[in-house]
Coordinates of N, CA and C in Angstrom, one line a residue:
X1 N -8.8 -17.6 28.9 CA -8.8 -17.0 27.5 C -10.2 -16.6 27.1
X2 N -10.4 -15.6 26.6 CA -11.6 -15.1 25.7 C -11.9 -15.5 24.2
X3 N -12.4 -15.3 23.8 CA -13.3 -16.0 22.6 C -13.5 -15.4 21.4
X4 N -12.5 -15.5 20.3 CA -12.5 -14.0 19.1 C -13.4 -14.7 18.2
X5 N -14.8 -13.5 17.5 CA -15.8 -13.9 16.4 C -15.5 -13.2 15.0
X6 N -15.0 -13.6 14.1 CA -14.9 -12.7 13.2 C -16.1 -12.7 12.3
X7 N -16.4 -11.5 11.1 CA -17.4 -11.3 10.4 C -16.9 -10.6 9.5
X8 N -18.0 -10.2 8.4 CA -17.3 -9.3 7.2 C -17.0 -10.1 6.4
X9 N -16.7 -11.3 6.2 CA -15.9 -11.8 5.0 C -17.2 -12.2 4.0
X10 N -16.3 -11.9 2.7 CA -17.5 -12.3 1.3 C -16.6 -12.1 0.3
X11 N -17.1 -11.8 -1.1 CA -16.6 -12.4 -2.4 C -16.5 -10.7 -3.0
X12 N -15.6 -10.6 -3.9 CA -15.8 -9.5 -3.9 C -15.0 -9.2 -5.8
X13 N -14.8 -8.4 -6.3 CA -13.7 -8.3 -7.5 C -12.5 -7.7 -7.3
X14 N -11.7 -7.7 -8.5 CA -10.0 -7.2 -7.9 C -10.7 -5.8 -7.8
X15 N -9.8 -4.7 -7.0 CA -9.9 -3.8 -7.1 C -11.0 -3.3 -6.1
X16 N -11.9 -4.2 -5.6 CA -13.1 -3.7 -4.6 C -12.5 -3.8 -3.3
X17 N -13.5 -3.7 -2.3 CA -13.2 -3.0 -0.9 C -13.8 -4.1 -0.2
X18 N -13.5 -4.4 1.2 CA -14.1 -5.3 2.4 C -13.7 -5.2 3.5
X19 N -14.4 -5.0 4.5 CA -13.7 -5.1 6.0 C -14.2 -5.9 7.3
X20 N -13.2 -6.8 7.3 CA -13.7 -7.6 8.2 C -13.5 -7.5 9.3
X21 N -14.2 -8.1 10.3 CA -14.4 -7.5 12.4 C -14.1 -8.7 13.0
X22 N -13.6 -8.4 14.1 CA -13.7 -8.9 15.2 C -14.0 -8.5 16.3
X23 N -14.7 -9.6 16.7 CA -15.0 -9.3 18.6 C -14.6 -10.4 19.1
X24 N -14.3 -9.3 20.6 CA -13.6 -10.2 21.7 C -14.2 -10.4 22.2
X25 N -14.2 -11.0 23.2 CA -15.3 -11.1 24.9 C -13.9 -11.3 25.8
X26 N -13.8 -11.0 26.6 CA -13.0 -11.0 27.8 C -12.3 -9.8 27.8
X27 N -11.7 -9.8 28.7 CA -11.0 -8.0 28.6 C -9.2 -8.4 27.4
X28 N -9.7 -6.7 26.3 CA -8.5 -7.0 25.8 C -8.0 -5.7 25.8
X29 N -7.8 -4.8 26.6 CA -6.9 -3.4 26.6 C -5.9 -3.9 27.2
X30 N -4.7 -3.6 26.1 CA -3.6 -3.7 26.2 C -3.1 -4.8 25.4
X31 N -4.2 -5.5 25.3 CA -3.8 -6.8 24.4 C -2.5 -6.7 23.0
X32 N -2.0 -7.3 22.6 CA -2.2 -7.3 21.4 C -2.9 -7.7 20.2
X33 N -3.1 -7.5 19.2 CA -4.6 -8.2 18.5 C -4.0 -8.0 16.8
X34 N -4.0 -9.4 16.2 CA -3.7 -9.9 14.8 C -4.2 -10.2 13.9
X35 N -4.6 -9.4 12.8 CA -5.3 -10.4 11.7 C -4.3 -11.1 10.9
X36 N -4.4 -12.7 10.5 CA -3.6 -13.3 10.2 C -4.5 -13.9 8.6
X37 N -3.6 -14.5 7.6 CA -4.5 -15.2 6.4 C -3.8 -16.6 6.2
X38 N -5.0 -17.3 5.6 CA -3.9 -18.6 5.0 C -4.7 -18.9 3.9
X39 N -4.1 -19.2 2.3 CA -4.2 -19.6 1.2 C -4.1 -20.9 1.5
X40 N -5.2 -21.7 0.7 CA -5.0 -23.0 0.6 C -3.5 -23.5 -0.1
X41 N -2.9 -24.5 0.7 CA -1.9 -24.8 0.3 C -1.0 -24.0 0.8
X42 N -1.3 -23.0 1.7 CA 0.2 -22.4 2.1 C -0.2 -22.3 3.5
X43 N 1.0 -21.6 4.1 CA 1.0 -21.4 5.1 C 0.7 -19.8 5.9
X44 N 0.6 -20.2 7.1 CA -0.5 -19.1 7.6 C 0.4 -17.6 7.6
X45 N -0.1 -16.4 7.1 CA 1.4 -15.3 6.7 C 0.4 -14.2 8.1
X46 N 1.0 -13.7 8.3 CA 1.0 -12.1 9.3 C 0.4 -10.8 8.2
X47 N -0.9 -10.4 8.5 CA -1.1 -9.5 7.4 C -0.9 -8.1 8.4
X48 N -1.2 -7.8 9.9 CA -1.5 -6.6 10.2 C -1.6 -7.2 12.1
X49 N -1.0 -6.2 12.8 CA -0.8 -6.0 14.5 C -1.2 -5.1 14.5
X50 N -2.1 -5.2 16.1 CA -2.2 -3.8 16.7 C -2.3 -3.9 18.1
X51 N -1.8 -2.9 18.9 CA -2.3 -3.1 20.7 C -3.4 -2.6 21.1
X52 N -4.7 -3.2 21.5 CA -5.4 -2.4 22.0 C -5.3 -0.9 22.7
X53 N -5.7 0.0 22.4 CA -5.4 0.8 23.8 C -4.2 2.0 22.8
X54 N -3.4 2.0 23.6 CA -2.4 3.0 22.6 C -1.6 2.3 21.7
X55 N -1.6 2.3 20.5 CA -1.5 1.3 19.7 C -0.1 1.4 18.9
X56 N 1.0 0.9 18.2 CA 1.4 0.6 17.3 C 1.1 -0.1 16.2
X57 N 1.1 -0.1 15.3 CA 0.8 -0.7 14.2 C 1.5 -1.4 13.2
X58 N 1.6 -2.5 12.9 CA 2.4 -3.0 11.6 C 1.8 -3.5 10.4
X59 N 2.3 -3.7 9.4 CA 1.5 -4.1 8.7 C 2.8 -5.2 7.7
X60 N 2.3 -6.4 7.0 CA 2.6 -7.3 6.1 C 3.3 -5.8 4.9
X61 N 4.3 -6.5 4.5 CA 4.8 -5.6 3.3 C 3.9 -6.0 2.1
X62 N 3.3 -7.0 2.1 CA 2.3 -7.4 0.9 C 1.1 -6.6 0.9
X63 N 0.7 -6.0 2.1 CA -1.0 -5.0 2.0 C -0.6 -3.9 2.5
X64 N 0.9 -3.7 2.7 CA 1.1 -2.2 2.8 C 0.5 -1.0 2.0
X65 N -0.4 -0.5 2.9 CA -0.9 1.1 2.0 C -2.5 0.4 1.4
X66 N -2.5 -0.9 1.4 CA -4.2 -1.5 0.9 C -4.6 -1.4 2.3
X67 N -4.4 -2.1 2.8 CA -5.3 -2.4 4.3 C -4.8 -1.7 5.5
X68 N -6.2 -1.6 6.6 CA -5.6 -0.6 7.3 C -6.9 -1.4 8.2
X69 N -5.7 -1.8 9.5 CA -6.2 -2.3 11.0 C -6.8 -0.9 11.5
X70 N -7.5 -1.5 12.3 CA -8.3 -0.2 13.5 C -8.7 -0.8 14.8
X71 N -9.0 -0.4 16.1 CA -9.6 -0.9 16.6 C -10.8 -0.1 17.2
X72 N -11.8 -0.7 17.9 CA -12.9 -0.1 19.1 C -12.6 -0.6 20.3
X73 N -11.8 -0.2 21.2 CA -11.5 -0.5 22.5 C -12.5 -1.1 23.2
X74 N -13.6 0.1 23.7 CA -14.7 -0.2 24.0 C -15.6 -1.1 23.6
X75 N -15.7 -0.9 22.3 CA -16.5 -2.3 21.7 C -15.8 -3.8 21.5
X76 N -14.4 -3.5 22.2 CA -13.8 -4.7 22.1 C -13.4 -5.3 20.7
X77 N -13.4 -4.8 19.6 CA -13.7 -4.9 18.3 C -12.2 -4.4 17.4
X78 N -11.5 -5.3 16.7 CA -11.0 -5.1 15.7 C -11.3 -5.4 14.6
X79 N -10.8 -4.4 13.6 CA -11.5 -3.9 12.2 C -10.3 -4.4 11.2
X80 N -10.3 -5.0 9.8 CA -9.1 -5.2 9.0 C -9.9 -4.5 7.6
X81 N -10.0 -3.4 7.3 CA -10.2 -2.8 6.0 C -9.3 -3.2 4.8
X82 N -9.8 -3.3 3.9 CA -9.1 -4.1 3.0 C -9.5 -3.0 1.8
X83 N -8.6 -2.6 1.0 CA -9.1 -1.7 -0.2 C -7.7 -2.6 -1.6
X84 N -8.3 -2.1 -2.7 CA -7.4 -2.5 -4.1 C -7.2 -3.7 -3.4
X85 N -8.1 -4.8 -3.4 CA -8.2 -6.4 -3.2 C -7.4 -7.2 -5.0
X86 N -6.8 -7.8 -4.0 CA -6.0 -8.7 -5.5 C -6.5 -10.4 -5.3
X87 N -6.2 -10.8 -6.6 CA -7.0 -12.1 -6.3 C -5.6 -13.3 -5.6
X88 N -4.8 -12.9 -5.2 CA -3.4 -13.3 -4.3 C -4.3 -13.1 -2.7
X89 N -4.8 -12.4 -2.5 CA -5.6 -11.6 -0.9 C -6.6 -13.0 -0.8
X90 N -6.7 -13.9 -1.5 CA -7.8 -14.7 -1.3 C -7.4 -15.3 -0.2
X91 N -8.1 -15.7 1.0 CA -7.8 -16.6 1.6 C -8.9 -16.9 3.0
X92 N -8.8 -17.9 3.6 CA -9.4 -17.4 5.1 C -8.4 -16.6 6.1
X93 N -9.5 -15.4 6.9 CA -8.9 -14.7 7.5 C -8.9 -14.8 9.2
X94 N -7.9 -14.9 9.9 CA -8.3 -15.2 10.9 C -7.6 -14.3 11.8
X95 N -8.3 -13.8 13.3 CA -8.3 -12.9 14.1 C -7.2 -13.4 15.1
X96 N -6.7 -12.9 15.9 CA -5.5 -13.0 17.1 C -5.1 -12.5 17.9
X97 N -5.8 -13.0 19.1 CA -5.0 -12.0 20.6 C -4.5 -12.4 21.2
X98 N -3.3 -11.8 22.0 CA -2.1 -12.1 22.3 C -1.7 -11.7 23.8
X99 N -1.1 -11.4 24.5 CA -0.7 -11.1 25.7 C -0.9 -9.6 25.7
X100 N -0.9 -9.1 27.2 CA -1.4 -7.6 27.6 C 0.5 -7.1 27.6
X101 N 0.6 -6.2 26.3 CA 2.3 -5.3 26.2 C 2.2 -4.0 27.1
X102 N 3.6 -3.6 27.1 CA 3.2 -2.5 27.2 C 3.0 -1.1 25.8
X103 N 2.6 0.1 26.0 CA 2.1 1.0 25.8 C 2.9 1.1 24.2
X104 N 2.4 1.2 23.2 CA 3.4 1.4 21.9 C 4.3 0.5 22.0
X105 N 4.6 -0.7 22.4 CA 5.2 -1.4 22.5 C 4.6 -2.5 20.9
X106 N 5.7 -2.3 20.1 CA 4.5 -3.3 18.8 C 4.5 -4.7 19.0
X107 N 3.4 -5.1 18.2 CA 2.9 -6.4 18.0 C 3.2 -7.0 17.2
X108 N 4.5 -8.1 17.4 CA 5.4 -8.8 16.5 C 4.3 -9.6 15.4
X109 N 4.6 -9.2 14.1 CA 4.0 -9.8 13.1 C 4.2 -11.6 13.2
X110 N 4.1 -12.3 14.0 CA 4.6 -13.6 14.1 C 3.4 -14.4 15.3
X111 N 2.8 -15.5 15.0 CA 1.9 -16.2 15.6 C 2.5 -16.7 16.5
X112 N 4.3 -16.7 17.3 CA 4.0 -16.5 18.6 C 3.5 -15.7 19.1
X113 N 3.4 -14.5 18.4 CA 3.0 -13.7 19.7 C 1.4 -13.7 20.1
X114 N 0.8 -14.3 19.4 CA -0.7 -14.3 19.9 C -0.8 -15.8 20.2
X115 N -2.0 -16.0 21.2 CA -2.1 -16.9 22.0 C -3.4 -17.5 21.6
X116 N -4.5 -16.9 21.0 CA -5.8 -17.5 20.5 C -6.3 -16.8 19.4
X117 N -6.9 -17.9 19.1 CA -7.6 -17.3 17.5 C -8.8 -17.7 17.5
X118 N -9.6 -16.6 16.7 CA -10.7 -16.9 15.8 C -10.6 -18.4 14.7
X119 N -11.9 -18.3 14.2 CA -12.3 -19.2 13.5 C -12.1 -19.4 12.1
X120 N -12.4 -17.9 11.4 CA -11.6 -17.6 10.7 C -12.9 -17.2 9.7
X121 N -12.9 -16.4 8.7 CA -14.0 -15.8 7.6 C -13.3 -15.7 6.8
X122 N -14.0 -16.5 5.5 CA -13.6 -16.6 4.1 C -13.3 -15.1 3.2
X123 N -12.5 -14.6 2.4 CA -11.8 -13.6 1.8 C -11.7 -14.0 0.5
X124 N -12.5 -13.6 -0.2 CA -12.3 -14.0 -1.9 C -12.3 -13.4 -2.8
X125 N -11.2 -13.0 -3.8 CA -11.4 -11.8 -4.5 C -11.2 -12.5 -6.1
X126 N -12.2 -12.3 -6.8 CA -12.3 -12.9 -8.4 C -11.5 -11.5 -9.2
X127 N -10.8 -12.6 -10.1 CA -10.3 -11.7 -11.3 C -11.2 -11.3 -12.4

């Protein structure tokens, strides 16, 4: 297994902008790769999937049209842009890769489908 770092996370107001990264180390083309959140007190929700490589994409119906996954193949690096932040978005955010799919094949919004995680970077949006 490889080793996901996430970064980007900070404090921000409703309505502002943030994007937080990950990096992999180990080979992840083809992977699938997850940003995931958890609110204190709750449990851990599916915000956004992507496959490295030729990608499909999904997204949480709660940040549909706010946030928008990306990746850098080469830099091994996924991106979670976050825009119109609500103070509900608060939470720690945590990274996720998963098994090598095939091609447009999507990335089940569900923490079986990933196998390791980041550590996680705090997401805080004040009213």
């Amino acid at each position: 297994q490889g080793h996901l770092e996430e970064s980007g996370g900070g404090s921000v107001q409703t309505g502002g902008s943030l994007t937080v990264s990950c990096a992999a180390s180990g080979a992840v083309y083809g992977r699938c790769m997850g940003w995931f959140r958890q609110a204190p007190g709750q449990e851990r929700e599916a915000v956004a999937s992507i496959r490295m490589g030729h990608g499909t994409i999904l997204y949480a119906d709660s940040v549909q049209g706010r946030f928008t996954i990306s990746q850098d193949s080469p830099k091994k690096t996924t991106y979670l842009q976050m825009n119109s932040l609500k103070p509900e978005d608060t939470a720690v955010y945590y990274c996720a890769a998963g098994s090598v799919v095939a091609p447009y094949r999507p990335c089940v919004l569900s923490a079986a489908e990933f196998d390791y995680w980041g550590q996680g970077t705090q997401v805080t949006v004040s009213s």
